Coordinates of C-alpha atoms and ligand atoms in Angstrom, one line a residue:
X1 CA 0.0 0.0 0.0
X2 CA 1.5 3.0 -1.0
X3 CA 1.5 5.6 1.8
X4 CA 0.1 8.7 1.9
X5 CA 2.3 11.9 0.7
X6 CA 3.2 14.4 3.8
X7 CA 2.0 17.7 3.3
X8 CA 3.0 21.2 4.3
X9 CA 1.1 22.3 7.9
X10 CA -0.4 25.4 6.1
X11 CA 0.5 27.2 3.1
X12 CA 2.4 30.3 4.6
X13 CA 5.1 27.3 5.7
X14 CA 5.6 26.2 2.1
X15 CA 5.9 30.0 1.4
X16 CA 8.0 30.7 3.9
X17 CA 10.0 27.4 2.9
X18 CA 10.4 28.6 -0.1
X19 CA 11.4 32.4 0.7
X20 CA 14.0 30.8 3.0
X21 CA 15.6 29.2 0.6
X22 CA 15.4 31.7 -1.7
X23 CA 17.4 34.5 -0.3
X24 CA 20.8 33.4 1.3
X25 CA 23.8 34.9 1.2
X26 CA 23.3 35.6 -2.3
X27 CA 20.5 38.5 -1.2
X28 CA 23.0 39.7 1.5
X29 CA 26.6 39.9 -0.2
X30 CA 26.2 39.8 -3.8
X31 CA 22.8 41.6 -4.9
X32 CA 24.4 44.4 -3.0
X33 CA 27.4 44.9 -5.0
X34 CA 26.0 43.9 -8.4
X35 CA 23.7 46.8 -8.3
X36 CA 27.0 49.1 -6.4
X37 CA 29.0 48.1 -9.8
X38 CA 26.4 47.9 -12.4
X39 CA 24.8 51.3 -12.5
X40 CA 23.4 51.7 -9.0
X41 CA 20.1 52.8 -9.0
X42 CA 19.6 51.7 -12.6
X43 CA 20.4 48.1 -12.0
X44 CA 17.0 47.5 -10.6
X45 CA 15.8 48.0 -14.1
X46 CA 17.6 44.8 -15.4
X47 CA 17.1 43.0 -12.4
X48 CA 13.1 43.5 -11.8
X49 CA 12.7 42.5 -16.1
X50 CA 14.9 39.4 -15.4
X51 CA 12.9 38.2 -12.5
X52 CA 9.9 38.4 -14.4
X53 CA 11.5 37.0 -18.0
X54 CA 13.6 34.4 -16.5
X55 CA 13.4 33.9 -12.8
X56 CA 9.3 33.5 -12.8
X57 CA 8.6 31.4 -15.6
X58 CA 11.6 29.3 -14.4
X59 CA 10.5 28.9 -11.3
X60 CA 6.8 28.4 -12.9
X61 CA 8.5 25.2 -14.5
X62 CA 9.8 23.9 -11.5
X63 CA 7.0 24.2 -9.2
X64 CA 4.1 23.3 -11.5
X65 CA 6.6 20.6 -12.4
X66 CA 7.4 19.0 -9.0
X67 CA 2.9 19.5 -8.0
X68 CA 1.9 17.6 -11.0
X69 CA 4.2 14.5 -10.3
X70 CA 4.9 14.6 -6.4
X71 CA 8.1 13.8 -6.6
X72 CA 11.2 15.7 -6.3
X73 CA 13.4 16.6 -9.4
X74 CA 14.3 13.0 -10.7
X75 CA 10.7 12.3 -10.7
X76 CA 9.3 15.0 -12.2
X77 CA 11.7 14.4 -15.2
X78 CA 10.7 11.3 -15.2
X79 CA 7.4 12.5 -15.6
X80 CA 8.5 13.4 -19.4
X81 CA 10.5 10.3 -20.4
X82 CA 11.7 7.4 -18.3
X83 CA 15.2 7.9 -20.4
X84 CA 15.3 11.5 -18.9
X85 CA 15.6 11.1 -15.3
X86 CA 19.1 11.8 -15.3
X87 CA 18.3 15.8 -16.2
X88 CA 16.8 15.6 -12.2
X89 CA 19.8 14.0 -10.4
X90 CA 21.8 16.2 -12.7
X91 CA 20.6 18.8 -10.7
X92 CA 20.1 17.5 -7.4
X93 CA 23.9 16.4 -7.5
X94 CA 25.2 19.9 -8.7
X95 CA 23.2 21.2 -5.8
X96 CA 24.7 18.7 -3.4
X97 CA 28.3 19.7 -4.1
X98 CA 27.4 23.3 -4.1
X99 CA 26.1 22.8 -0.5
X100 CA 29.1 21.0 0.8
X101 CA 30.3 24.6 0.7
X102 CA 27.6 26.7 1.6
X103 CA 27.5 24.9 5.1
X104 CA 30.7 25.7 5.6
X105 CA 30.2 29.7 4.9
X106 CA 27.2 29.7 7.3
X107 CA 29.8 27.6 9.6
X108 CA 31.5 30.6 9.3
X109 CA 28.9 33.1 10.2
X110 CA 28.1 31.0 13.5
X111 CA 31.7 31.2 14.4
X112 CA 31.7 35.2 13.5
X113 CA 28.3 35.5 15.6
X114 CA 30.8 34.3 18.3
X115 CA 33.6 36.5 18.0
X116 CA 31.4 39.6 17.7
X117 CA 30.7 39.0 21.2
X118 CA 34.8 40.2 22.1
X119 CA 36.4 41.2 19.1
X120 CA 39.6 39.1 18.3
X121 CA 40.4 41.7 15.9
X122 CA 40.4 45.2 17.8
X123 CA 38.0 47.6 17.9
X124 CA 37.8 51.0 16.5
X125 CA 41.1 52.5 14.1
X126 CA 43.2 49.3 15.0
X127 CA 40.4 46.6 13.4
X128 CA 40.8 48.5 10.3
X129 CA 43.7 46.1 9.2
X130 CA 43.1 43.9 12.1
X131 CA 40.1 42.2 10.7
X132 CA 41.5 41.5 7.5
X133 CA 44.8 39.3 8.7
X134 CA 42.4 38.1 11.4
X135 CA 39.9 36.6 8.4
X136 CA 42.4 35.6 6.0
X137 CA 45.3 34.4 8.4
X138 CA 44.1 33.9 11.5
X139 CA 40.5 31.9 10.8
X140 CA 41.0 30.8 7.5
X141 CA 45.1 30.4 7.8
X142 CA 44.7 30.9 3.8
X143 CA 47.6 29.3 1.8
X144 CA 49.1 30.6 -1.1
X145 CA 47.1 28.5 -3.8
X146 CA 44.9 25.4 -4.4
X147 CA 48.0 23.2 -4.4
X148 CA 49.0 23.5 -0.7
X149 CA 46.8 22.1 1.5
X150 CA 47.4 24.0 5.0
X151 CA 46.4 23.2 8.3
X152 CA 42.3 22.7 9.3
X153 CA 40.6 25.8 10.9
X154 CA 39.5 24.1 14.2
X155 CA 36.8 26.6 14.9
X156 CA 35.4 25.9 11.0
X157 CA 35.5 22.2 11.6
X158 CA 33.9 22.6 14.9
X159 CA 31.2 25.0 13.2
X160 CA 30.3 23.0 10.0
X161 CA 29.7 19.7 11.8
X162 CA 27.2 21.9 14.4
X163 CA 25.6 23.6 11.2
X164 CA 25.1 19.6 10.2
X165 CA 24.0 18.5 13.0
X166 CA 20.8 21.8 13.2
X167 CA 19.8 20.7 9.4
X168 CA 19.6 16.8 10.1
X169 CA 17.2 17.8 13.1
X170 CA 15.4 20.0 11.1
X171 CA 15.1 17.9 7.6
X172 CA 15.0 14.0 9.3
X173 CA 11.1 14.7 10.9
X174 CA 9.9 16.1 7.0
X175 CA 8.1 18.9 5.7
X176 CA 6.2 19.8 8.4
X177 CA 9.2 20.7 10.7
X178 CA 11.0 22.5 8.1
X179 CA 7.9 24.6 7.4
X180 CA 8.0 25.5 11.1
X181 CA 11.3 26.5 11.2
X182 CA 11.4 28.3 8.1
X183 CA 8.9 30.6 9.3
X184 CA 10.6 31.1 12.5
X185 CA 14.4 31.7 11.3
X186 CA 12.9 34.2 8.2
X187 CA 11.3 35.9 10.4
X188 CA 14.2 36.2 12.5
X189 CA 16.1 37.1 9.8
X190 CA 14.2 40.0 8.6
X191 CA 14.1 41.3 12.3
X192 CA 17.6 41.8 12.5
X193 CA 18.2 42.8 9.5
X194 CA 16.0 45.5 10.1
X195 CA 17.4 46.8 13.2
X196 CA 21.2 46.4 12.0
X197 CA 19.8 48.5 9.1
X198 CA 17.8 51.0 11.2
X199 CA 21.3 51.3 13.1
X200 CA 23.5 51.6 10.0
X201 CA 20.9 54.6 8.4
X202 CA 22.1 56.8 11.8
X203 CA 25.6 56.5 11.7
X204 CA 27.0 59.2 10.0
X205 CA 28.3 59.0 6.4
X206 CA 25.7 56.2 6.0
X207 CA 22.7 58.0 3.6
X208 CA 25.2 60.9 1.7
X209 CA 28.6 58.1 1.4
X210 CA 26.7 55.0 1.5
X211 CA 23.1 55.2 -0.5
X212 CA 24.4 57.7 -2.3
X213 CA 26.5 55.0 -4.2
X214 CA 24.3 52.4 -3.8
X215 CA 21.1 53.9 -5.2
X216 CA 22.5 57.0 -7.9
X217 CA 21.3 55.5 -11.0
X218 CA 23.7 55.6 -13.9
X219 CA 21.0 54.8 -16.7
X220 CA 23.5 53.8 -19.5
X221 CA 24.8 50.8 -17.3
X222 CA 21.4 49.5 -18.9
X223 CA 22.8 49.5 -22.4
X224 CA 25.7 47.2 -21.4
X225 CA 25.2 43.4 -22.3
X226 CA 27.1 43.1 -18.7
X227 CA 25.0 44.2 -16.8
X228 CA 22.4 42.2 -18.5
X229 CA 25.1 39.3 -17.5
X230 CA 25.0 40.2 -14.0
X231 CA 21.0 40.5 -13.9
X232 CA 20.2 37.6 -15.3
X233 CA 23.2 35.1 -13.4
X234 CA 21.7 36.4 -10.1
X235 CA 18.3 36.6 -10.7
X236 CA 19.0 32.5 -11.4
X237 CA 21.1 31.9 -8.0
X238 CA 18.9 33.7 -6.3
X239 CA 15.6 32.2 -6.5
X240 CA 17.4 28.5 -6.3
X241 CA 16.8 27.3 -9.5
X242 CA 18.6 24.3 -11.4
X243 CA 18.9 23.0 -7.8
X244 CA 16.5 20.7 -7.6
X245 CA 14.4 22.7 -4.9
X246 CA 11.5 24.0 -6.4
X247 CA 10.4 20.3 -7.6
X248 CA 10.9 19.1 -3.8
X249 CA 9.3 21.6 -1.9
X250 CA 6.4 21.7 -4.7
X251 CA 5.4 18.3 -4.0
X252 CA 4.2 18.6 -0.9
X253 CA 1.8 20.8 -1.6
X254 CA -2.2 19.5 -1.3
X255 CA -3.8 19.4 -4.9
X256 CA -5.1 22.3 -4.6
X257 CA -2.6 24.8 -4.4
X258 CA -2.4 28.5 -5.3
X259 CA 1.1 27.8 -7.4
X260 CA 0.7 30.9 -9.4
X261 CA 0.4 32.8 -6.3
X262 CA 2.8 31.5 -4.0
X263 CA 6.0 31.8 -6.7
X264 CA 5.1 35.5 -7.6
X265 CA 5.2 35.8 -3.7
X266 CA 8.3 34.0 -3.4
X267 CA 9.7 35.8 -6.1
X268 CA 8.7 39.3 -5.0
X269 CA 10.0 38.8 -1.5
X270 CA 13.4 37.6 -2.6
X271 CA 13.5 41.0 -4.6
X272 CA 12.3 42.6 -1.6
X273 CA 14.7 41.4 0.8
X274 CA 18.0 41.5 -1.4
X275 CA 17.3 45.5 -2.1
X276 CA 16.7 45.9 1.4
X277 CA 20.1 44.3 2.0
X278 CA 21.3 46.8 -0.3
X279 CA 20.3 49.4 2.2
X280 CA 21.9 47.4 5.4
X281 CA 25.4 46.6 3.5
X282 CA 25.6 50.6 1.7
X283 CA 25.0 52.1 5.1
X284 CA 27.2 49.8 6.7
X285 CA 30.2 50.8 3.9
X286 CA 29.5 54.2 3.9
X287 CA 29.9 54.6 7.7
X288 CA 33.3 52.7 7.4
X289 CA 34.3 55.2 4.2
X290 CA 33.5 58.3 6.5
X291 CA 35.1 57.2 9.3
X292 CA 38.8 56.4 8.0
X293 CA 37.9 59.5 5.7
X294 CA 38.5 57.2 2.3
X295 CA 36.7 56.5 -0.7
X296 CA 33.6 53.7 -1.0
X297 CA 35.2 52.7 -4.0
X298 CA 38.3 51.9 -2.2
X299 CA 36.4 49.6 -0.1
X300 CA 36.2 46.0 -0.4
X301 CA 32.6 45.7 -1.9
X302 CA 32.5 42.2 -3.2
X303 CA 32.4 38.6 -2.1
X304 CA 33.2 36.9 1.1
X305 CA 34.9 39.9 1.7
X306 CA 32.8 42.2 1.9
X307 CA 30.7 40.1 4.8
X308 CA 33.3 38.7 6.5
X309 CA 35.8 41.9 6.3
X310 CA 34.4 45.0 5.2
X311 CA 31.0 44.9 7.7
X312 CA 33.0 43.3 10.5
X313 CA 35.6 46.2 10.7
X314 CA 32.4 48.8 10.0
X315 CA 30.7 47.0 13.0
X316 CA 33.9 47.4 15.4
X317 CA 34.2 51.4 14.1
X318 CA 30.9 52.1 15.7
X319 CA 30.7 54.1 18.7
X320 CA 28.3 52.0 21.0
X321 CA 28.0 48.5 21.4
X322 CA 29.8 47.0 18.8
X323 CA 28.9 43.6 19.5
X324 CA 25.5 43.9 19.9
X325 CA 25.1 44.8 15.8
X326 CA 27.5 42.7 15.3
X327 CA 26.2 39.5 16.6
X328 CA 22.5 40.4 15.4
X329 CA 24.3 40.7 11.9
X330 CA 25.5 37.0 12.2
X331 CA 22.4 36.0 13.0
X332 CA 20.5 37.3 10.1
X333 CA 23.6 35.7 7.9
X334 CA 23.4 32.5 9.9
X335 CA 19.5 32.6 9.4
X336 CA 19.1 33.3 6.2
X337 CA 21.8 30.6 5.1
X338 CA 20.7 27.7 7.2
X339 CA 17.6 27.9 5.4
X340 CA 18.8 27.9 2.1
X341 CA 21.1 25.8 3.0
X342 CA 19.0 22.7 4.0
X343 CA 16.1 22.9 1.2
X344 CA 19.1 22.0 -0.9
X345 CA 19.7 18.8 1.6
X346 CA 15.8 18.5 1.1
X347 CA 16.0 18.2 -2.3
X348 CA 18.2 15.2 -2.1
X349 CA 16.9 13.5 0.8
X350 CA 13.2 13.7 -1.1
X351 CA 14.6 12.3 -4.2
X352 CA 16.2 9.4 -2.8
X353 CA 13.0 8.8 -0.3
X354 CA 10.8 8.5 -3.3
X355 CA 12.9 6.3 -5.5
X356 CA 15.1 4.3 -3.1
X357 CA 11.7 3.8 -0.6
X358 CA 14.4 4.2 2.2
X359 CA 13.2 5.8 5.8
X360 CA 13.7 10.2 5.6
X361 CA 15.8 9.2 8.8
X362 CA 18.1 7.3 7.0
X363 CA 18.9 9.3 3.9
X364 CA 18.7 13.0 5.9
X365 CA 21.8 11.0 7.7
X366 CA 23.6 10.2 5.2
X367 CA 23.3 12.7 3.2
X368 CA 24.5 15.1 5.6
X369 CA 27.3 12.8 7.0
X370 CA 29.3 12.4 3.7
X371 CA 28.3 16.3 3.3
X372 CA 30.0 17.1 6.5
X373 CA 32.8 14.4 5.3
X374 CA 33.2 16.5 2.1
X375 CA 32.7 19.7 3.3
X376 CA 35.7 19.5 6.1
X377 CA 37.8 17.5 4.2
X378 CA 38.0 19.9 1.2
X379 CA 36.7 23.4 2.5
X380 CA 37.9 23.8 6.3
X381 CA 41.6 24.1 5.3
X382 CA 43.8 26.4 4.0
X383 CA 43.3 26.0 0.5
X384 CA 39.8 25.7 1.1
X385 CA 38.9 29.0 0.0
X386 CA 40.5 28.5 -3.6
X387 CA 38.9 25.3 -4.0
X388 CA 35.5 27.1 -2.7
X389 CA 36.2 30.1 -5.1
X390 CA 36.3 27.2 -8.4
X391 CA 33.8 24.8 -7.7
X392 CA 31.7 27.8 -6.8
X393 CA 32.2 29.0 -10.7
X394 CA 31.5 25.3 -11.7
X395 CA 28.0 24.3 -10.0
X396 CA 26.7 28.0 -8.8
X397 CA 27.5 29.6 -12.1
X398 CA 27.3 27.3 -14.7
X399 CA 26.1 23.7 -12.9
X400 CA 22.6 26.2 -12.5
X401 CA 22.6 27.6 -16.1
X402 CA 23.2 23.8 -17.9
X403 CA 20.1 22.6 -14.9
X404 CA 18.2 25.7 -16.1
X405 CA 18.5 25.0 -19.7
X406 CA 17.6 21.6 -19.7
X407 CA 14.9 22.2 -17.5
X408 CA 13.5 24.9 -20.3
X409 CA 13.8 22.1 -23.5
X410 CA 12.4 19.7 -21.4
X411 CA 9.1 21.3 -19.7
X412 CA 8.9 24.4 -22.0
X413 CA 9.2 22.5 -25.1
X414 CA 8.7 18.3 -24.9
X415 CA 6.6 18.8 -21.7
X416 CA 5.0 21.5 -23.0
X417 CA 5.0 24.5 -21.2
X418 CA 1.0 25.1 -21.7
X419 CA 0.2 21.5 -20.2
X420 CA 2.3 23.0 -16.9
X421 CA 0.2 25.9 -17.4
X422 CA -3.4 24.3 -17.5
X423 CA -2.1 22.3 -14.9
X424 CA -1.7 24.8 -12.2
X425 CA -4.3 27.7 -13.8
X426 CA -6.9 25.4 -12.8
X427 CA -5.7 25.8 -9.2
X428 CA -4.5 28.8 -8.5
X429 CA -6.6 32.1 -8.1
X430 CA -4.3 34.3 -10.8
X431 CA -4.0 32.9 -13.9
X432 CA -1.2 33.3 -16.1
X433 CA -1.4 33.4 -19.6
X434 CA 0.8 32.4 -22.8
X435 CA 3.8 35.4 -22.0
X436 CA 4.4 32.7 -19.7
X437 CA 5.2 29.9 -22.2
X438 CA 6.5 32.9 -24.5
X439 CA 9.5 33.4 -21.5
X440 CA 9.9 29.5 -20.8
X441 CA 10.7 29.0 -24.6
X442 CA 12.1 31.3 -25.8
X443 CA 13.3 34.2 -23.5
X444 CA 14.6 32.3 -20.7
X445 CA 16.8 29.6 -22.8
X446 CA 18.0 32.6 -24.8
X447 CA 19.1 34.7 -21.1
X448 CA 21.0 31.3 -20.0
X449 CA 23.0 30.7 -23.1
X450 CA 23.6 34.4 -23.4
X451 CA 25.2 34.2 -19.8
X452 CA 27.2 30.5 -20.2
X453 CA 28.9 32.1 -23.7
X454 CA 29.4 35.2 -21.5
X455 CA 31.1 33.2 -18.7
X456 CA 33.4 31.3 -21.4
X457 CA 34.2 33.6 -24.2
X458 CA 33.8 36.8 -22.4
X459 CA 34.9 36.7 -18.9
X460 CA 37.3 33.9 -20.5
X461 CA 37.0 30.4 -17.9
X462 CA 37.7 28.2 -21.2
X463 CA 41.0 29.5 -20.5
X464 CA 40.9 29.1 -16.5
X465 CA 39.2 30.5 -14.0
X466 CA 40.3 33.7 -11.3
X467 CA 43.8 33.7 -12.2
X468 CA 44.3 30.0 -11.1
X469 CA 46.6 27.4 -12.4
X470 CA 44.7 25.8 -15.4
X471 CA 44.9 22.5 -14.0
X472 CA 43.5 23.2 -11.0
X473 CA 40.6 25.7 -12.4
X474 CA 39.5 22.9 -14.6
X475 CA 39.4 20.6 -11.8
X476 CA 37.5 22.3 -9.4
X477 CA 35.4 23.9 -12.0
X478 CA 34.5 21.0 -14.8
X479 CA 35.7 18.4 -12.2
X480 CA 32.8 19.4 -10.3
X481 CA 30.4 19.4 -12.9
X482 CA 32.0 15.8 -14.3
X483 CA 31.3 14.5 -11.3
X484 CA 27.9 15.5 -10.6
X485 CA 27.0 14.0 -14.3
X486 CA 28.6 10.5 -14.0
X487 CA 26.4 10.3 -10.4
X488 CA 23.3 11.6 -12.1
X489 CA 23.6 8.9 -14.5
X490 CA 24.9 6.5 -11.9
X491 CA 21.8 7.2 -10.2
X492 CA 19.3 7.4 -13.1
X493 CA 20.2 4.4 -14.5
X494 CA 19.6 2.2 -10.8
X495 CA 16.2 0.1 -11.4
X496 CA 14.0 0.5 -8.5
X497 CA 14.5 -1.1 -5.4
Ligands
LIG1 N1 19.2 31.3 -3.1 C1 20.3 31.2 -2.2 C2 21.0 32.5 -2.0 O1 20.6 33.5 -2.6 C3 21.4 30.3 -2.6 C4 21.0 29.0 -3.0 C5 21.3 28.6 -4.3 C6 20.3 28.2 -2.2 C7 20.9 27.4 -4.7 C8 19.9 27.0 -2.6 C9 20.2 26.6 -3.8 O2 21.9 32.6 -1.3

């Protein structure tokens, strides 16, 4: 007897499921300084047309996809064609290595929650190179490239295998728990964002130095196919697509479900909450600019810098209470990545649950044990931050493009985009019409191939990637990728047990 299909409590905890995964650290540290770099102000242009060209009818695909066959991603491939269940685990496996490093970057938000409470790194004038060395040298004990292993990070080990240990609680008891906890750590995670950025908006420098340069438009950036680039990459990372997510979280909806409604929802407050990041990062910068009397654009605005140097040295300069801000801005990191964090997990655990027929208990265990296995062994080191930096090219850049393109020919086109359409119309209180099937076609598999010949022709990673050694780009980059295609096949091609 086949058993009956959990469900989500209520549909705010799918929604909030859903929001958490969709912003991370991705709303906090990179929307931020896209929009700094391209154009400002202006960048919202590009950004709000690609959520609605690519990031909704993608996301339209996935959900719609994963409700009709109430499985995860394998399964909903399989939906199409027995021969293309692959295309799911292709995804779910890209998603899998990418989260063998995200755990360890909310790893290091937990730890940095920690040492905002005293301040290894000095407060006031002397953290201004303090934090750096402190980061790089002290936490990280960085070595000098991908070839030279270095020492483990105690505190990093000690922190991953925590952040482990939170999502197998939260993802072995099923979708009911996670919708519980989404709600409460979103929440959370809005709430101190909001003060840190209430805080940052009265220190002074923060509206004339920091908004100034984070919201002047510059309306020719729009003109530039790069911007476009940037726009369209983000729009794709940020919403979790080509992960494998969508699918999961989708099929534990009831059958009637307001899909329409609940992605434009998740959708808008993913916008929402990475360009109100923008206002808790700019003030945060602009602060730091005033007060050592420099340039923002001398400032580290990018990347795990910027979070883990740039805000931490802003957060020591300020004249009260340091630590206070600084812990509730570990939080909101820690929050917002935890979640995102484990609806990737999800997505695997769900996918093996439904075609292995093994306990949640069992998979959520292993899945996050060889994830923690992975995760130290490669990332808590000192090279692991080059390794991070080229697998991260590989399966967050262009492991989520490949997933998103396939996903397009195969429920835009074979599928048929109007089926998925019919399908969830019927349930959902706004409709959406053929513009829909229009952007699943056409515009949204034109955006991703646009931005993959970008990434290898333009920003040149046929040649290597970031400066690194070729063989060691095209190992962590393609390597990663190679490897999450022999398993997808691996596992696609396992009859059922
Ligand atoms: N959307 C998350 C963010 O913005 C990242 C993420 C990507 C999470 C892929 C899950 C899957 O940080």
């Amino acid at each position: 007897m086949a058993m009956e299909r959990e469900r989500w409590d209520s549909r705010s905890a799918f929604i909030f499921a859903a929001i958490g995964s969709a912003i991370g650290l991705g709303n906090l540290w990179r929307f931020p300084y896209l929009a700094y770099r391209y154009g400002g102000g202006a960048f919202l242009i590009p950004y709000i047309i690609s959520v609605f060209v690519l990031g909704i009818p993608w996301l339209f695909l996935e959900m719609s996809a994963g409700h009709m066959s109430r499985t995860g991603a394998p399964g909903s491939f399989k939906m199409v064609s027995k021969k293309l269940e692959w295309a799911g685990w292709f995804q779910v496996f890209v998603s899998f290595i990418l989260n063998t490093y995200y755990v360890i970057i909310v790893g290091w938000a937990l730890c940095y929650m920690i040492f905002s409470i005293y301040l290894p790194w000095g407060v006031g004038e002397e953290s201004v190179y303090g934090v750096e060395s402190f980061f790089f040298n002290d936490f990280l004990g960085v070595t000098e490239g991908p070839g030279v292993a270095g020492g483990f990070s105690i505190p990093i080990v000690v922190a991953t295998i925590l952040a482990w240990v939170l999502i197998y609680f939260i993802i072995s008891r099923g979708v009911k728990r996670i919708g519980k906890v989404s709600t409460y750590f979103v929440i959370l995670a809005w709430i101190s964002l909001i003060i840190f950025t209430i805080r940052g908006l009265t220190l002074p420098g923060a509206v004339d130095i920091g908004l100034n340069s984070y919201l002047t438009p510059d309306f020719s950036a729009i003109a530039d196919a790069e911007v476009w680039f940037g726009a369209f990459s983000q729009v794709a990372f940020s919403l979790s697509l080509g992960m494998g997510i969508m699918y999961a979280y989708a099929s534990y909806l009831p059958d009637k479900s307001d899909i329409n409604n609940n992605l434009m929802i998740t959708a808008l407050a993913d916008m929402g909450t990475a360009f109100f990041a923008g206002f808790a990062i700019f003030s945060s910068a602009g602060f730091l600019a005033y007060s050592m009397g420099i340039d923002i654009s001398e400032i580290t605005m990018s990347g795990i810098a910027l979070t883990f140097v740039t805000i931490p040295t802003s957060i020591s300069m300020m004249p009260t209470v340091p630590q206070i801000f600084g812990v509730i801005f570990f939080v909101s990191l820690f929050m917002l990545g935890v979640t995102s964090a484990y609806s990737i997990t999800e997505a695997f655990v769900t996918s093996i649950v439904d075609k292995f027929k093994v306990s949640r208990r069992k998979a959520t265990a292993l899945v996050c044990a060889i994830s923690t296995a992975i995760g130290v062994f490669v990332f808590a080191r000192g090279f692991g931050i080059h390794w991070l930096d080229m697998v991260d090219r590989g399966v967050s850049y262009y492991g989520v493009l490949i997933g998103g393109l396939i996903s397009c020919i195969i429920f835009g086109w074979i599928y048929g985009s109007d089926r998925l359409r019919e399908h969830t119309n019927r349930i959902s209180e706004i409709t959406f019409g053929r513009w829909v099937d229009v952007a699943a076609k056409f515009i949204a598999p034109a955006a991703i191939i646009f931005v993959i010949t970008w990434g290898l022709f333009v920003t040149g990673d046929v040649f290597g990637y970031g400066g690194y050694d070729l063989w060691a780009s095209t190992l962590g980059m393609w390597g990663s990728l190679l490897v999450a295609f022999v398993l997808s096949i691996i596992f696609a091609s396992r009859g059922e047990v």
